[in-house]
Each structure stands twice: as structure tokens, then as C-alpha cells.
Amino acid sequence: AQRVTQPEKLLSVFKGAPVELKCNYSYSGSPELFWYVQYSRQRLQLLLRHISRESIKGFTADLNKGETSFHLKKPFAQEEDSAMYYCARGLGRGYQKVTFGTGTKLQVIP
Amino acid sequence: NAGVMQNPRHLVRRRGQEARLRCSPMKGHSHVYWYRQLPEEGLKFMVYLQKENIIDESGMPKERFSAEFPKEGPSILRIQQVVRGDSAAYFCASSDRVLEQFFGPGTRLTVL
């Protein structure tokens, strides 16, 4: 079964400090990996996906197949980054089901 | 495109009543997913449907919960004989062929 593990329920950092939200996935072929974000009182939305290799709002995530990880990073945290972050994976090969991790709440302290 | 719509946004039921939650996917999307978010917890997968078919219901409780996505009309998540533990936010998402899921605003169910 596919698994997505986010080991931290809560991550608190000071404004301006680097951020790393951890995500590990169970190995199975060529996964598709995503990060979703849910700001307070807003709907969940896609932040970035590994296939596009882009940086959104200063966040990046690199797929490490050797460590089966897809950690989300940002060099300098901003207060507006405070939100719930979910790592997710698809099976690839066009299979539609996506499995979400349990989420990490990022709290940026002013 | 109005995005994924869910209604009602808030639903209050007494123990033993039925709750019906509706989800209208984005135009052109034929895949619908339901998730439950308990207070202070993460998103938990419940069921994945395509038009007229349940593809994966591995996250659905075995009793009282059912889901459908008819050929016409919205997807429905139905909870019979609700209990206090069913109080949660229920989110629906839809997708087309490219895997990105677009989420609705959620329905907050409160069971008194």
C-alpha cells in the first residue's frame, strides 16, 4: 500500500529562519509527488509538484528517490507561510488515486 | 469555471439523523474524492469515485457511510444515523486526467 509519512505534526520557526517540512513515501515504481497547502479558513490548494520542478512562494521540493523523500524547503520563513502543509503522492501511470500524509502545521513566529 | 462546489457549507444534525453532503466537481472533471478532517487532525481519504463507479472506498467506515457519483448531478456522501464522532469537516476534490486535485471549501458537520 502507498504510504506518505510526515513525521512532524507541528513545526514552529522564527520569521527569517529556514524551513524544512519532511515527507517520506513508500517506494513503488515512479511516484508523482505533490505538496498542498491549507491557509486558515481557506480551501486546500496545490503548492507544487515534483514534475514541474518550480519554486512557488519561495518553496522548493526535491524528489530524492534514494531516500524516498520529498522534503519542502524555504530559506527564509515569512509569517504568511503559517498554514497546514500536506505531502501527497500518486501512483503515476495515470492512476488517479492520491494518498495524502497527515499534514504538518507550520507556525512562523514573528 | 466556478471551481469545486460543496453544499451545504455547514450542517447540523442530531444523533440518529441522516446527513447528505453534496459535491459538484469542476466542469470537465470526472473523478471525485471525499476526505474527512477531524478537529486538529490531518486529511484522511475516504472514497474515490468516477461517474457511476466507486473505484476505491478503502477509507470509508464499513457501516452508515455511503457515496455515489451519478451520471447526472453532484456526488453525494451520505451518513446514516449520525453520531457525535462524525462531527468533522468533509472535503471533496475533483480531478481530470492530470492528477492535480482541486478542493472544495468543505462541509462542516456538527452532530448534537
GROMACS .gro file of C-alpha atoms in nm:
model
  222
    1ALA     CA    1   0.000   0.000   0.000
    2GLN     CA    2   0.118   0.351  -0.069
    3ARG     CA    3   0.217   0.547   0.237
    4VAL     CA    4   0.310   0.907   0.287
    5THR     CA    5   0.474   0.996   0.616
    6GLN     CA    6   0.500   1.343   0.760
    7PRO     CA    7   0.673   1.289   1.094
    8GLU     CA    8   0.603   1.632   1.242
    9LYS     CA    9   0.253   1.740   1.338
   10LEU     CA   10   0.374   2.087   1.427
   11LEU     CA   11   0.679   2.283   1.322
   12SER     CA   12   0.750   2.622   1.477
   13VAL     CA   13   1.016   2.850   1.335
   14PHE     CA   14   1.103   3.214   1.373
   15LYS     CA   15   1.046   3.458   1.091
   16GLY     CA   16   1.350   3.464   0.866
   17ALA     CA   17   1.467   3.118   0.970
   18PRO     CA   18   1.493   2.832   0.719
   19VAL     CA   19   1.205   2.587   0.693
   20GLU     CA   20   1.211   2.219   0.610
   21LEU     CA   21   0.893   2.015   0.617
   22LYS     CA   22   0.971   1.646   0.595
   23CYS     CA   23   0.793   1.395   0.377
   24ASN     CA   24   0.881   1.032   0.308
   25TYR     CA   25   0.691   0.794   0.086
   26SER     CA   26   0.677   0.422   0.038
   27TYR     CA   27   0.861   0.311  -0.270
   28SER     CA   28   0.654   0.194  -0.564
   29GLY     CA   29   0.766   0.249  -0.921
   30SER     CA   30   0.768   0.610  -1.035
   31PRO     CA   31   0.554   0.813  -0.799
   32GLU     CA   32   0.415   1.156  -0.859
   33LEU     CA   33   0.468   1.379  -0.558
   34PHE     CA   34   0.285   1.696  -0.454
   35TRP     CA   35   0.271   1.949  -0.175
   36TYR     CA   36  -0.066   2.100  -0.087
   37VAL     CA   37  -0.123   2.394   0.149
   38GLN     CA   38  -0.425   2.497   0.352
   39TYR     CA   39  -0.421   2.852   0.489
   40SER     CA   40  -0.652   2.940   0.774
   41ARG     CA   41  -1.017   2.942   0.664
   42GLN     CA   42  -0.925   2.866   0.303
   43ARG     CA   43  -0.956   2.558   0.089
   44LEU     CA   44  -0.672   2.321   0.028
   45GLN     CA   45  -0.471   2.414  -0.278
   46LEU     CA   46  -0.180   2.275  -0.471
   47LEU     CA   47   0.152   2.437  -0.382
   48LEU     CA   48   0.388   2.249  -0.610
   49ARG     CA   49   0.453   1.915  -0.779
   50HIS     CA   50   0.782   1.743  -0.838
   51ILE     CA   51   0.747   1.705  -1.215
   52SER     CA   52   0.734   2.080  -1.269
   53ARG     CA   53   1.048   2.147  -1.062
   54GLU     CA   54   0.934   2.500  -0.993
   55SER     CA   55   0.955   2.731  -0.694
   56ILE     CA   56   0.628   2.867  -0.559
   57LYS     CA   57   0.622   3.141  -0.294
   58GLY     CA   58   0.989   3.067  -0.232
   59PHE     CA   59   0.925   2.699  -0.160
   60THR     CA   60   1.107   2.418  -0.338
   61ALA     CA   61   1.096   2.041  -0.303
   62ASP     CA   62   1.336   1.789  -0.449
   63LEU     CA   63   1.248   1.429  -0.505
   64ASN     CA   64   1.517   1.203  -0.359
   65LYS     CA   65   1.449   0.851  -0.484
   66GLY     CA   66   1.735   0.704  -0.284
   67GLU     CA   67   1.590   0.827   0.044
   68THR     CA   68   1.229   0.817  -0.084
   69SER     CA   69   1.184   1.171   0.039
   70PHE     CA   70   1.023   1.487  -0.092
   71HIS     CA   71   1.100   1.749   0.172
   72LEU     CA   72   0.962   2.100   0.133
   73LYS     CA   73   1.210   2.381   0.192
   74LYS     CA   74   1.221   2.756   0.211
   75PRO     CA   75   1.532   2.954   0.305
   76PHE     CA   76   1.356   3.233   0.494
   77ALA     CA   77   1.018   3.182   0.657
   78GLN     CA   78   0.752   3.455   0.642
   79GLU     CA   79   0.457   3.498   0.875
   80GLU     CA   80   0.216   3.440   0.587
   81ASP     CA   81   0.364   3.092   0.542
   82SER     CA   82   0.186   2.979   0.857
   83ALA     CA   83  -0.052   2.708   0.738
   84MET     CA   84  -0.114   2.336   0.722
   85TYR     CA   85   0.102   2.156   0.467
   86TYR     CA   86   0.021   1.817   0.318
   87CYS     CA   87   0.253   1.597   0.120
   88ALA     CA   88   0.079   1.371  -0.131
   89ARG     CA   89   0.168   1.107  -0.386
   90GLY     CA   90   0.007   0.944  -0.682
   91LEU     CA   91   0.098   0.607  -0.823
   92GLY     CA   92   0.197   0.750  -1.156
   93ARG     CA   93   0.098   0.577  -1.478
   94GLY     CA   94  -0.213   0.794  -1.487
   95TYR     CA   95  -0.368   0.623  -1.186
   96GLN     CA   96  -0.586   0.881  -1.021
   97LYS     CA   97  -0.580   0.797  -0.653
   98VAL     CA   98  -0.362   1.027  -0.450
   99THR     CA   99  -0.261   0.950  -0.094
  100PHE     CA  100  -0.211   1.235   0.150
  101GLY     CA  101   0.014   1.250   0.450
  102THR     CA  102  -0.132   1.350   0.785
  103GLY     CA  103  -0.007   1.705   0.747
  104THR     CA  104   0.233   1.937   0.926
  105LYS     CA  105   0.121   2.262   1.079
  106LEU     CA  106   0.381   2.532   1.017
  107GLN     CA  107   0.380   2.813   1.267
  108VAL     CA  108   0.602   3.110   1.188
  109ILE     CA  109   0.675   3.315   1.498
  110PRO     CA  110   0.715   3.689   1.438
  111ASN     CA  111  -1.521   2.784  -1.406
  112ALA     CA  112  -1.663   2.817  -1.057
  113GLY     CA  113  -1.440   2.553  -0.906
  114VAL     CA  114  -1.549   2.267  -0.687
  115MET     CA  115  -1.871   2.345  -0.505
  116GLN     CA  116  -1.989   2.186  -0.185
  117ASN     CA  117  -2.315   2.230  -0.007
  118PRO     CA  118  -2.421   2.286   0.249
  119ARG     CA  119  -2.120   2.464   0.398
  120HIS     CA  120  -2.246   2.396   0.748
  121LEU     CA  121  -2.477   2.116   0.853
  122VAL     CA  122  -2.615   2.049   1.198
  123ARG     CA  123  -2.777   1.717   1.278
  124ARG     CA  124  -2.899   1.544   1.590
  125ARG     CA  125  -2.776   1.198   1.676
  126GLY     CA  126  -2.956   0.937   1.470
  127GLN     CA  127  -3.045   1.164   1.180
  128GLU     CA  128  -2.909   1.138   0.828
  129ALA     CA  129  -2.656   1.376   0.674
  130ARG     CA  130  -2.627   1.430   0.299
  131LEU     CA  131  -2.328   1.620   0.167
  132ARG     CA  132  -2.310   1.730  -0.194
  133CYS     CA  133  -2.017   1.795  -0.418
  134SER     CA  134  -2.022   1.940  -0.769
  135PRO     CA  135  -1.686   1.883  -0.938
  136MET     CA  136  -1.519   2.131  -1.165
  137LYS     CA  137  -1.651   2.136  -1.518
  138GLY     CA  138  -1.494   1.858  -1.722
  139HIS     CA  139  -1.374   1.661  -1.419
  140SER     CA  140  -1.494   1.305  -1.393
  141HIS     CA  141  -1.302   1.199  -1.079
  142VAL     CA  142  -1.426   1.283  -0.730
  143TYR     CA  143  -1.262   1.220  -0.394
  144TRP     CA  144  -1.400   1.261  -0.044
  145TYR     CA  145  -1.185   1.332   0.262
  146ARG     CA  146  -1.260   1.380   0.629
  147GLN     CA  147  -1.074   1.615   0.859
  148LEU     CA  148  -1.134   1.569   1.228
  149PRO     CA  149  -1.060   1.863   1.461
  150GLU     CA  150  -0.686   1.917   1.500
  151GLU     CA  151  -0.608   1.628   1.265
  152GLY     CA  152  -0.498   1.587   0.905
  153LEU     CA  153  -0.686   1.495   0.593
  154LYS     CA  154  -0.800   1.135   0.570
  155PHE     CA  155  -0.903   0.973   0.243
  156MET     CA  156  -1.248   0.820   0.237
  157VAL     CA  157  -1.351   0.730  -0.115
  158TYR     CA  158  -1.262   0.782  -0.481
  159LEU     CA  159  -1.533   0.775  -0.746
  160GLN     CA  160  -1.569   0.814  -1.117
  161LYS     CA  161  -1.901   0.865  -1.287
  162GLU     CA  162  -2.136   0.587  -1.168
  163ASN     CA  163  -1.848   0.386  -1.022
  164ILE     CA  164  -1.679   0.355  -0.685
  165ILE     CA  165  -1.311   0.300  -0.757
  166ASP     CA  166  -1.165   0.289  -0.406
  167GLU     CA  167  -1.361   0.303  -0.081
  168SER     CA  168  -1.085   0.176   0.142
  169GLY     CA  169  -1.115   0.477   0.373
  170MET     CA  170  -1.488   0.458   0.426
  171PRO     CA  171  -1.625   0.324   0.753
  172LYS     CA  172  -1.798  -0.007   0.682
  173GLU     CA  173  -2.130   0.098   0.828
  174ARG     CA  174  -2.355   0.402   0.793
  175PHE     CA  175  -2.141   0.572   0.524
  176SER     CA  176  -2.205   0.556   0.151
  177ALA     CA  177  -2.109   0.760  -0.154
  178GLU     CA  178  -2.230   0.792  -0.508
  179PHE     CA  179  -2.147   0.990  -0.819
  180PRO     CA  180  -2.437   0.953  -1.061
  181LYS     CA  181  -2.426   1.012  -1.431
  182GLU     CA  182  -2.610   1.339  -1.381
  183GLY     CA  183  -2.584   1.562  -1.078
  184PRO     CA  184  -2.345   1.603  -0.790
  185SER     CA  185  -2.161   1.342  -0.590
  186ILE     CA  186  -2.331   1.262  -0.260
  187LEU     CA  187  -2.173   1.147   0.064
  188ARG     CA  188  -2.441   1.004   0.287
  189ILE     CA  189  -2.406   0.934   0.657
  190GLN     CA  190  -2.691   0.748   0.820
  191GLN     CA  191  -2.771   0.756   1.191
  192VAL     CA  192  -2.504   1.014   1.267
  193VAL     CA  193  -2.312   1.001   1.595
  194ARG     CA  194  -2.110   1.272   1.769
  195GLY     CA  195  -1.787   1.123   1.637
  196ASP     CA  196  -1.897   1.204   1.282
  197SER     CA  197  -1.856   1.574   1.355
  198ALA     CA  198  -1.583   1.688   1.119
  199ALA     CA  199  -1.506   1.884   0.806
  200TYR     CA  200  -1.573   1.684   0.491
  201PHE     CA  201  -1.385   1.789   0.183
  202CYS     CA  202  -1.448   1.695  -0.174
  203ALA     CA  203  -1.192   1.722  -0.454
  204SER     CA  204  -1.211   1.663  -0.824
  205SER     CA  205  -0.960   1.599  -1.099
  206ASP     CA  206  -0.937   1.529  -1.467
  207ARG     CA  207  -0.656   1.324  -1.621
  208VAL     CA  208  -0.360   1.515  -1.480
  209LEU     CA  209  -0.378   1.406  -1.114
  210GLU     CA  210  -0.390   1.752  -0.957
  211GLN     CA  211  -0.687   1.759  -0.724
  212PHE     CA  212  -0.893   2.073  -0.683
  213PHE     CA  213  -1.063   2.105  -0.350
  214GLY     CA  214  -1.396   2.240  -0.246
  215PRO     CA  215  -1.445   2.463   0.058
  216GLY     CA  216  -1.569   2.175   0.269
  217THR     CA  217  -1.883   2.100   0.468
  218ARG     CA  218  -1.861   2.129   0.844
  219LEU     CA  219  -2.087   1.871   1.003
  220THR     CA  220  -2.186   1.917   1.365
  221VAL     CA  221  -2.372   1.640   1.540
  222LEU     CA  222  -2.557   1.747   1.854
   0.00000   0.00000   0.00000
